[in-house]
Amino acid sequence: QVYLVQSGAEVKKPGASVKVSCKASGYTFTSRYIHWVRQAPGQGLEWMGIINPIGGNSTYAQKFLGRVTTTRDTSTSTVYMDLGSLRSEDTAVYYCARANSRSSRSAFDIWGQGTMVTVSS
Amino acid sequence: DIQMTQSPSTLSASVGDRVTITCRASQSISSWLAWYQQKPGKAPKLLIYKASSLQDGAPSRFSGSGSGTEFTLTISSLQPDDIAIYYCQQYNSYWTFGQGTKVEIK
């Protein structure tokens, strides 16, 4: 069975950073890109970025450039998403999701359970 | 950026009804379109990819069609378990989601 298991909920103050982890299992970690998607309370889905587990290179949505960094650890099959300069509008559930093919041009077939990040003073 | 627009925003139908949701792209995306189902408190679930390919495990009452800029998701016979929000997503150029369609039982 293929799983993506994310780290637990976080509460952060404005201006702080948060790092969310996403541990993959049940497949060859380097065979599929991993994406990050967020969902603010009661809102829709917003794509944040993609990481290639082979080389670790990432591409981010314009909105998050300069604030988000994604990394990976191939020894533990884990991807990390670091979001800085947090503001209240960043309060959301953050999901990691796997590409459904070896191509970067893919839909997302496996999702993590989500990590709630609350930004509040 | 490619914008995705879904209609309707909310849909109310009876069990057994045929239900159709439309998704329009602001420019051509060929067939690089997916549909997801999301239930409250859960992660989205992939139903359809490449506009019309049914994801393994998705019920056969779900089908997708379209290409270019106009796409549809059809539920052939609405079931109580289909109550959810449905999102389209383009992956022709980066990744963008529609705003969602909430499906309710009448």
XYZ file of C-alpha atoms in Angstrom:
227
model
C 0.000 0.000 0.000
C 1.200 3.471 -0.921
C 1.096 6.091 1.815
C 2.124 9.665 2.440
C 2.154 10.409 6.166
C 2.489 14.007 7.280
C 3.639 15.580 10.512
C 1.227 16.884 13.103
C -0.613 20.147 13.547
C 1.321 23.341 14.219
C 0.503 26.667 15.837
C 2.794 29.530 14.917
C 3.012 33.248 15.563
C 3.005 35.765 12.706
C 6.452 36.172 11.218
C 7.588 32.690 12.225
C 8.346 29.716 9.958
C 6.827 26.257 9.829
C 8.286 23.021 8.486
C 5.922 20.222 7.494
C 7.162 16.726 6.685
C 5.708 14.110 4.358
C 7.016 10.525 4.615
C 6.428 8.249 1.653
C 6.117 4.475 1.797
C 4.994 1.606 -0.402
C 6.699 2.721 -3.604
C 10.089 3.791 -4.929
C 10.479 7.275 -3.477
C 12.550 8.621 -6.368
C 10.073 7.497 -9.016
C 7.443 10.200 -8.522
C 7.362 13.938 -8.043
C 5.770 15.276 -4.850
C 3.563 18.364 -4.727
C 2.387 20.629 -1.940
C -1.188 21.953 -1.914
C -2.930 24.018 0.735
C -6.549 24.666 1.660
C -7.627 27.565 3.857
C -10.680 26.946 6.077
C -13.793 26.669 3.927
C -11.842 27.474 0.770
C -10.589 25.661 -2.314
C -7.311 23.986 -3.180
C -4.179 26.000 -3.961
C -1.043 24.525 -5.529
C 2.184 25.647 -3.881
C 5.057 23.765 -5.438
C 6.652 20.562 -6.730
C 9.864 18.750 -5.874
C 11.741 16.160 -7.880
C 12.887 13.533 -5.344
C 15.786 12.498 -7.571
C 17.723 15.768 -7.720
C 15.781 17.760 -5.144
C 15.067 20.579 -7.584
C 11.821 22.431 -6.967
C 9.415 24.762 -8.700
C 7.079 27.039 -6.787
C 3.912 28.966 -7.503
C 4.651 32.643 -8.104
C 2.617 33.584 -5.032
C 5.004 31.759 -2.701
C 8.361 32.616 -4.273
C 10.819 33.696 -1.628
C 8.751 32.282 1.231
C 8.622 28.553 0.545
C 11.357 25.946 0.293
C 10.889 22.240 -0.368
C 13.601 19.685 0.335
C 13.878 15.912 0.480
C 15.802 13.239 2.317
C 16.112 10.157 0.149
C 17.489 8.095 3.055
C 14.148 8.398 4.862
C 11.860 8.918 1.832
C 10.698 12.190 3.322
C 9.860 15.506 1.726
C 9.765 18.760 3.689
C 7.958 22.042 3.057
C 9.230 25.132 4.861
C 7.038 28.253 4.759
C 8.400 31.453 6.261
C 7.181 34.928 7.196
C 3.875 33.436 8.255
C 0.764 35.598 8.370
C -2.794 34.879 9.422
C -3.777 34.205 5.790
C -1.431 31.177 5.828
C -3.738 29.393 8.264
C -4.680 26.312 6.291
C -4.429 22.574 5.913
C -1.263 21.717 3.998
C -1.209 18.542 1.909
C 1.559 16.689 0.135
C 0.486 14.705 -2.919
C 2.195 12.267 -5.290
C 2.286 12.599 -9.069
C 0.370 9.777 -10.758
C 3.064 9.130 -13.346
C 6.824 9.524 -13.750
C 6.225 12.716 -15.708
C 6.026 16.076 -13.984
C 2.895 16.668 -16.087
C 0.692 14.536 -13.862
C -2.366 14.576 -11.677
C -2.105 13.694 -7.985
C -3.047 10.135 -7.073
C -1.972 9.758 -3.439
C -2.423 12.463 -0.812
C -1.155 12.845 2.703
C -3.669 13.213 5.508
C -3.043 16.943 5.756
C -1.333 19.116 8.368
C -3.243 21.966 9.978
C -1.106 25.069 10.384
C -2.619 27.847 12.472
C -1.018 31.288 12.490
C -2.145 33.351 15.425
C -0.678 35.877 17.815
C -1.642 31.707 -15.428
C -4.400 29.366 -16.540
C -7.690 29.976 -14.736
C -10.216 27.194 -14.185
C -13.914 27.989 -13.762
C -16.419 25.401 -12.587
C -20.192 25.498 -12.830
C -22.433 25.264 -11.008
C -21.008 26.197 -7.601
C -23.664 24.084 -5.895
C -25.778 21.314 -7.316
C -28.761 19.651 -5.667
C -30.048 16.411 -7.169
C -31.942 13.268 -6.209
C -30.485 9.810 -5.701
C -30.329 8.103 -9.088
C -30.124 11.338 -11.080
C -27.547 11.920 -13.782
C -25.348 14.805 -12.685
C -22.987 16.912 -14.792
C -20.356 19.410 -13.660
C -18.597 21.688 -16.137
C -15.065 23.046 -15.999
C -13.705 25.682 -18.374
C -10.062 26.633 -18.839
C -8.962 30.164 -19.730
C -6.802 28.722 -22.534
C -6.385 25.363 -24.191
C -5.029 22.641 -21.916
C -5.383 19.757 -24.402
C -6.534 16.819 -22.219
C -4.408 17.638 -19.186
C -7.310 17.758 -16.780
C -8.140 15.865 -13.600
C -11.193 15.639 -11.347
C -11.063 15.161 -7.584
C -13.673 14.389 -4.937
C -13.262 15.826 -1.451
C -15.368 14.906 1.559
C -15.394 17.017 4.751
C -12.214 16.719 6.766
C -10.568 14.455 4.202
C -7.892 14.827 1.546
C -9.030 15.025 -2.067
C -9.335 11.769 -3.989
C -8.416 11.448 -7.670
C -11.356 10.297 -9.806
C -10.410 11.116 -13.397
C -7.114 12.049 -15.054
C -6.206 13.036 -18.584
C -9.776 14.269 -18.996
C -11.414 10.853 -19.351
C -9.279 8.132 -17.717
C -10.896 6.574 -14.664
C -8.513 6.261 -11.709
C -8.113 2.744 -10.291
C -10.689 2.206 -7.567
C -12.983 5.058 -8.628
C -16.586 3.916 -9.216
C -17.545 3.396 -12.849
C -20.523 5.763 -12.495
C -17.984 8.601 -12.741
C -16.862 9.628 -16.219
C -15.046 12.568 -17.743
C -15.018 14.107 -21.187
C -13.757 17.123 -23.093
C -10.587 18.632 -24.482
C -9.180 22.051 -25.179
C -11.028 24.439 -22.880
C -14.279 22.697 -21.940
C -14.640 19.600 -19.789
C -17.359 17.729 -17.948
C -17.567 15.309 -15.054
C -20.653 13.105 -15.111
C -22.081 10.944 -12.366
C -24.393 8.539 -14.153
C -26.551 7.710 -11.125
C -26.048 9.854 -8.042
C -25.518 7.905 -4.821
C -25.623 9.162 -1.211
C -21.883 8.453 -0.951
C -21.251 10.989 -3.739
C -22.061 13.938 -1.476
C -18.844 15.938 -1.638
C -17.087 18.870 -3.268
C -15.651 18.199 -6.709
C -12.637 20.041 -8.095
C -11.197 20.134 -11.574
C -7.462 20.703 -12.021
C -5.395 21.566 -15.060
C -1.828 20.318 -15.358
C -0.918 21.579 -18.804
C 1.037 24.524 -17.394
C 1.818 24.311 -13.722
C -1.227 23.219 -11.708
C -4.459 25.106 -11.070
C -7.699 24.027 -9.445
C -11.234 25.156 -10.099
C -13.149 26.731 -7.225
C -15.150 23.564 -6.553
C -18.715 22.308 -6.988
C -20.665 21.190 -3.961
C -22.997 18.272 -4.668
C -25.977 17.821 -2.359
C -28.860 15.382 -2.203
C -32.278 16.926 -2.814
